[in-house]
Amino acid sequence: MKKKDAEVRRMTEGERIIPTMGINNCGGKCVIRVHMKDGKILRLSTETPEEAGDAVPLTACARGLQYHKTFLGEDRLLYPMRRTGKRGEGKFRRISWEEAVDTIASEWIRIRDAYGPGSRYVPYATGVSGLLSGREFAKRLLSLDGGYLGYYNSYSSACIGPVTELMYGTRQCGNPPESWADSRLIILWAHNPLETKFDAETMHALRRAKARGVPIISVDPRRNETAAALDAEWIPVRPATDSALLDAMAYVILERGLEDRAFLDRCCLGFDGAHLPAGVPESESVEAYLTGRKDGVPKTPEWASQITGVPPETIESLAVRYATAKPAALIQGYGAQRHAYGEQSARGGILLSCMTGNVGVWGGWACGAADCTRHPWPRFPSLPNPYGRKIPSFLWTDAVDRGAELTALDGVKGAERLDGGIKMILNIAGNCLINQHGNVNRTAEILRDEHKCEFIVVSDLFMTATAKFADILLPGVSMFECDNISLPWKYGEFVGFSNACVPPLGESRQEYDWLCEVADRLGLRESFSEWLSWDGWLRRQYAELRGREPELPEYDELRRTGLYRYKKGPRRVALEAECRDPAAHPFPTPSGRIELYAPEVAETRYKSFFPPIPRYVEPPEGPQDALARRWPLQLIGWHTGRRCHSVHDNNPNLVKLDPQRLWIHPQDAAARSIGEGDEVLVCNDRGRVRIPAHVTDRVMRGVVALSQGAWYRPEKDGTDAGGCINTLTSLAVTPYSRGNTQHTILVEVRPAVAEGCADVV
Ligand SMILES: Nc1nc2c(c(=O)[nH]1)N[C@H]1C(S)=C(S)[C@@H](COP(=O)(O)OP(=O)(O)OC[C@H]3O[C@@H](n4cnc5c(=O)[nH]c(N)nc54)[C@H](O)[C@@H]3O)O[C@H]1N2
Ligand SMILES: Nc1nc2c(c(=O)[nH]1)N[C@H]1C(S)=C(S)[C@@H](COP(=O)(O)OP(=O)(O)OC[C@H]3O[C@@H](n4cnc5c(=O)[nH]c(N)nc54)[C@H](O)[C@@H]3O)O[C@H]1N2
Ligand code: SF4
Ligand SMILES: [Mo]
């Protein structure tokens, strides 16, 4: 039977199809169709390329077609609970919603009155990344009640985002990915978009470029899935050393006179002595650093080779190819910036784009965050936070542990220092209290101390590692039980609708509902809810968006179809006018130029610990650190295709696709008598993971890799048998953006059977 006939038959047999879309923090945002009969979900399907016609198809991946198996499984939390054991032990008893709400309201008031508004915190949590979320509603209620300690920055692009703004003055420096078909060379730098979804456009555009014969190179310590699928040339680089490689490429370009001097002179601040701010000596320029005039060390390929492990001739040829293929696109993922000094690799990419004149050019690429947002997002109905102070999102553990000590030097914004620690946490749809944060053993220790954080509320679907640390644990609803508006993550111009199709499981509730009840007890119901339901808020915020984007359909029409694709606009090249004539169209930076040299860094609190230009800085816990004598292997994580962070790790059908295992190079494995599939212990001073080994030459020598997001499953002796990489990561932050450094870790690996593991921990 033909596919179309099968569809028709199903429909006539009483099958209903409801369009929906994921709302987790996956870059995709694909079309999902829920096939229902008699109130039950039969299966999910998705958009085919034929259906998409000329548009880029929003075809779901394996996770998307398993959403119902993951989210409606038997392990769902079904009723509110109160902690009975020690915090973190995971012992709870069932309570009524009334008791849960009463407890939250009374602890809320007690903590506010005892410690002030800045003692309340709603952590970074991305399980619900649709337009409306319980997380943002919690902040709205806190704002009405005196405020809360806010956060800025993310776990995703903590370095690349802020430095793109530092250098270009905007993150909107990306052309649409379709421009890559007109590139002459593409370099994917720490980027694995086949597996680690940023959107649908990226892979579509890369495949098109490949079909047109554009050479593609991948710079990554692993031969990642994208490199394998596109048969890209693979240049392995030691983790956390990318900026040395970029420095040497810049050196080669300069030595050979291949730089676009006219562009540098016209648009950039600080490439050479003649283009530095008045009064800054020539020795501070990029050129003085590269040639060695500043420090006596020319940044030659030989110099970089020692650091990066990339052969000098490869560096030389990579630089020449990039500088002479015009236009060329060096495209950065976020993997090289989730590192100690992650700012510098992101800045180094921008420097190279400028040196090669690839900014403001169709087929070129400006590097950095490269956002390209042509349509505005709907707004969440936020309110100003009267407390005003903010911390970098990764620093919350310090704010619990030693809040009163945190100052502007640590990244506190809105005041010179915090006035105390975090005492109440409302964690909604996130696993960053444990699983996704750094150093879970240290984090658990901080959270276990009830004198520090006194009250923790968690709303989730499952008994996650974070949920186990709740004092009050609440059952949230999944995408199948609650409407939302779903939006593209990186590239893509559409608005999606996530349709509810089954009633909430058990006693589970949308967080907005119980927050309304807490608001009642605080006497803030009216101003909090404006007497709108969740549906009412969705309609209101969508109407507001439609006011700005009249091309959008009526709300009910969007809900019926599940997707609206914006009409295609004219071709747009980011920063084109600025690059052509920066005098008439200055870059939105303080100097009006691309700040290769950043006065903001040179003249402010950063000056003693962060260089004003992009350049390699030896990272702590990098390959050259003395610690490497004890912990000789560099460990990196990546975002696997079978999970969205920690979501789906409880779905056995998906586990089969990519079982949790440690990638290790054959020579490193042989040196430790480790064979394929053997159980190994991965250890450092912070913790220990027991996991099977995967011996493969797809990871470079000296590096091991473990995908991030596996559930933390500690055994009695504290060894994690789930393969959660954050058992081994640190709480260290980067110098400028105070971002997470979760990819910079040193470890040792031993066969799990060996008695000898004791000698490494
Ligand atoms: N399937 C899936 N897709 C996702 C997500 C998910 O959880 N699952 N999460 C989404 C979110 S929120 C985000 S922020 C993004 C994350 O996107 P990214 O941060 O780009 O993803 P990563 O996998 O961490 O890193 C990308 C690549 O960088 C490599 N890498 C690591 N360290 C280095 C280094 O020092 N140098 C170089 N050159 N390469 C390095 C890794 O091996 C990996 O192949 O993905 C989004 N998409
Ligand atoms: N070592 C290391 N750590 C990392 C990263 C890394 O690369 N390496 N990546 C970092 C990045 S980029 C990010 S963005 C963070 C992500 O960190 P988190 O935001 O914590 O992401 P998730 O693990 O997806 O957690 C989402 C939680 O929401 C729950 N959830 C899902 N859907 C719903 C819903 O509809 N309602 C409710 N109430 N709950 C729901 C899930 O069960 C899950 O517990 O992790 C960071 N952590
Ligand atoms: S998990 Fe991401 S890529 Fe997969 S279907 Fe959902 S949105 Fe699309
Ligand atoms: Mo992220």
PDB file of C-alpha atoms in Angstrom, residues 174-260:
ATOM      1  CA  GLY A 174      25.606  35.989  11.041  1.00  0.00           C
ATOM      2  CA  ASN A 175      24.514  35.618   7.444  1.00  0.00           C
ATOM      3  CA  PRO A 176      21.825  33.017   6.728  1.00  0.00           C
ATOM      4  CA  PRO A 177      23.394  29.515   6.451  1.00  0.00           C
ATOM      5  CA  GLU A 178      22.259  29.247   2.805  1.00  0.00           C
ATOM      6  CA  SER A 179      25.202  31.598   2.096  1.00  0.00           C
ATOM      7  CA  TRP A 180      27.620  28.691   2.635  1.00  0.00           C
ATOM      8  CA  ALA A 181      26.739  27.287  -0.787  1.00  0.00           C
ATOM      9  CA  ASP A 182      28.689  30.273  -2.139  1.00  0.00           C
ATOM     10  CA  SER A 183      31.710  29.761   0.115  1.00  0.00           C
ATOM     11  CA  ARG A 184      34.921  28.376  -1.356  1.00  0.00           C
ATOM     12  CA  LEU A 185      35.962  26.663   1.878  1.00  0.00           C
ATOM     13  CA  ILE A 186      34.127  25.778   5.088  1.00  0.00           C
ATOM     14  CA  ILE A 187      35.878  25.136   8.402  1.00  0.00           C
ATOM     15  CA  LEU A 188      33.663  23.692  11.132  1.00  0.00           C
ATOM     16  CA  TRP A 189      35.428  24.635  14.330  1.00  0.00           C
ATOM     17  CA  ALA A 190      34.265  22.668  17.387  1.00  0.00           C
ATOM     18  CA  HIS A 191      30.963  22.219  15.640  1.00  0.00           C
ATOM     19  CA  ASN A 192      28.970  19.012  15.253  1.00  0.00           C
ATOM     20  CA  PRO A 193      25.555  20.118  14.014  1.00  0.00           C
ATOM     21  CA  LEU A 194      24.464  16.744  12.617  1.00  0.00           C
ATOM     22  CA  GLU A 195      24.325  15.329  16.120  1.00  0.00           C
ATOM     23  CA  THR A 196      24.267  18.468  18.246  1.00  0.00           C
ATOM     24  CA  LYS A 197      21.326  20.241  16.718  1.00  0.00           C
ATOM     25  CA  PHE A 198      21.425  24.016  16.410  1.00  0.00           C
ATOM     26  CA  ASP A 199      18.542  24.091  13.931  1.00  0.00           C
ATOM     27  CA  ALA A 200      17.372  22.444  10.714  1.00  0.00           C
ATOM     28  CA  GLU A 201      19.061  24.976   8.423  1.00  0.00           C
ATOM     29  CA  THR A 202      22.693  24.295   9.317  1.00  0.00           C
ATOM     30  CA  MET A 203      22.954  20.693   8.094  1.00  0.00           C
ATOM     31  CA  HIS A 204      20.743  21.418   5.108  1.00  0.00           C
ATOM     32  CA  ALA A 205      23.082  24.235   4.081  1.00  0.00           C
ATOM     33  CA  LEU A 206      26.227  22.184   4.735  1.00  0.00           C
ATOM     34  CA  ARG A 207      24.907  19.327   2.613  1.00  0.00           C
ATOM     35  CA  ARG A 208      24.114  21.755  -0.191  1.00  0.00           C
ATOM     36  CA  ALA A 209      27.590  23.234   0.007  1.00  0.00           C
ATOM     37  CA  LYS A 210      29.112  19.753  -0.011  1.00  0.00           C
ATOM     38  CA  ALA A 211      27.058  18.822  -3.097  1.00  0.00           C
ATOM     39  CA  ARG A 212      28.426  21.939  -4.808  1.00  0.00           C
ATOM     40  CA  GLY A 213      31.946  20.747  -4.118  1.00  0.00           C
ATOM     41  CA  VAL A 214      32.856  23.148  -1.304  1.00  0.00           C
ATOM     42  CA  PRO A 215      35.709  21.560   0.716  1.00  0.00           C
ATOM     43  CA  ILE A 216      34.820  21.076   4.384  1.00  0.00           C
ATOM     44  CA  ILE A 217      37.315  20.805   7.258  1.00  0.00           C
ATOM     45  CA  SER A 218      36.502  19.868  10.858  1.00  0.00           C
ATOM     46  CA  VAL A 219      38.701  21.065  13.748  1.00  0.00           C
ATOM     47  CA  ASP A 220      37.812  18.946  16.773  1.00  0.00           C
ATOM     48  CA  PRO A 221      39.653  16.564  19.130  1.00  0.00           C
ATOM     49  CA  ARG A 222      37.093  13.986  17.940  1.00  0.00           C
ATOM     50  CA  ARG A 223      36.167  12.963  14.451  1.00  0.00           C
ATOM     51  CA  ASN A 224      32.585  13.901  15.182  1.00  0.00           C
ATOM     52  CA  GLU A 225      29.420  12.634  13.472  1.00  0.00           C
ATOM     53  CA  THR A 226      29.178  15.680  11.221  1.00  0.00           C
ATOM     54  CA  ALA A 227      32.752  15.293   9.993  1.00  0.00           C
ATOM     55  CA  ALA A 228      32.105  11.606   9.361  1.00  0.00           C
ATOM     56  CA  ALA A 229      28.810  12.189   7.522  1.00  0.00           C
ATOM     57  CA  LEU A 230      30.224  14.985   5.342  1.00  0.00           C
ATOM     58  CA  ASP A 231      33.510  13.137   4.865  1.00  0.00           C
ATOM     59  CA  ALA A 232      35.254  16.297   6.031  1.00  0.00           C
ATOM     60  CA  GLU A 233      39.009  16.567   6.486  1.00  0.00           C
ATOM     61  CA  TRP A 234      39.658  16.134  10.185  1.00  0.00           C
ATOM     62  CA  ILE A 235      42.227  18.242  12.022  1.00  0.00           C
ATOM     63  CA  PRO A 236      42.466  17.004  15.612  1.00  0.00           C
ATOM     64  CA  VAL A 237      43.484  19.656  18.137  1.00  0.00           C
ATOM     65  CA  ARG A 238      44.210  19.280  21.837  1.00  0.00           C
ATOM     66  CA  PRO A 239      41.235  20.570  23.848  1.00  0.00           C
ATOM     67  CA  ALA A 240      41.477  24.108  25.222  1.00  0.00           C
ATOM     68  CA  THR A 241      44.390  25.005  22.926  1.00  0.00           C
ATOM     69  CA  ASP A 242      42.435  26.299  19.925  1.00  0.00           C
ATOM     70  CA  SER A 243      43.526  29.855  20.401  1.00  0.00           C
ATOM     71  CA  ALA A 244      47.180  28.833  19.962  1.00  0.00           C
ATOM     72  CA  LEU A 245      46.221  27.235  16.648  1.00  0.00           C
ATOM     73  CA  LEU A 246      44.339  30.381  15.631  1.00  0.00           C
ATOM     74  CA  ASP A 247      47.318  32.548  16.651  1.00  0.00           C
ATOM     75  CA  ALA A 248      49.646  30.540  14.433  1.00  0.00           C
ATOM     76  CA  MET A 249      47.209  30.716  11.514  1.00  0.00           C
ATOM     77  CA  ALA A 250      47.154  34.496  11.978  1.00  0.00           C
ATOM     78  CA  TYR A 251      50.967  34.500  12.071  1.00  0.00           C
ATOM     79  CA  VAL A 252      51.209  32.569   8.776  1.00  0.00           C
ATOM     80  CA  ILE A 253      48.698  34.873   7.095  1.00  0.00           C
ATOM     81  CA  LEU A 254      50.655  37.901   8.254  1.00  0.00           C
ATOM     82  CA  GLU A 255      54.084  36.512   7.368  1.00  0.00           C
ATOM     83  CA  ARG A 256      52.921  35.696   3.848  1.00  0.00           C
ATOM     84  CA  GLY A 257      51.232  39.056   3.402  1.00  0.00           C
ATOM     85  CA  LEU A 258      47.868  37.411   2.846  1.00  0.00           C
ATOM     86  CA  GLU A 259      45.970  39.656   5.259  1.00  0.00           C
ATOM     87  CA  ASP A 260      43.300  42.056   4.029  1.00  0.00           C
TER      88      ASP A 260
END
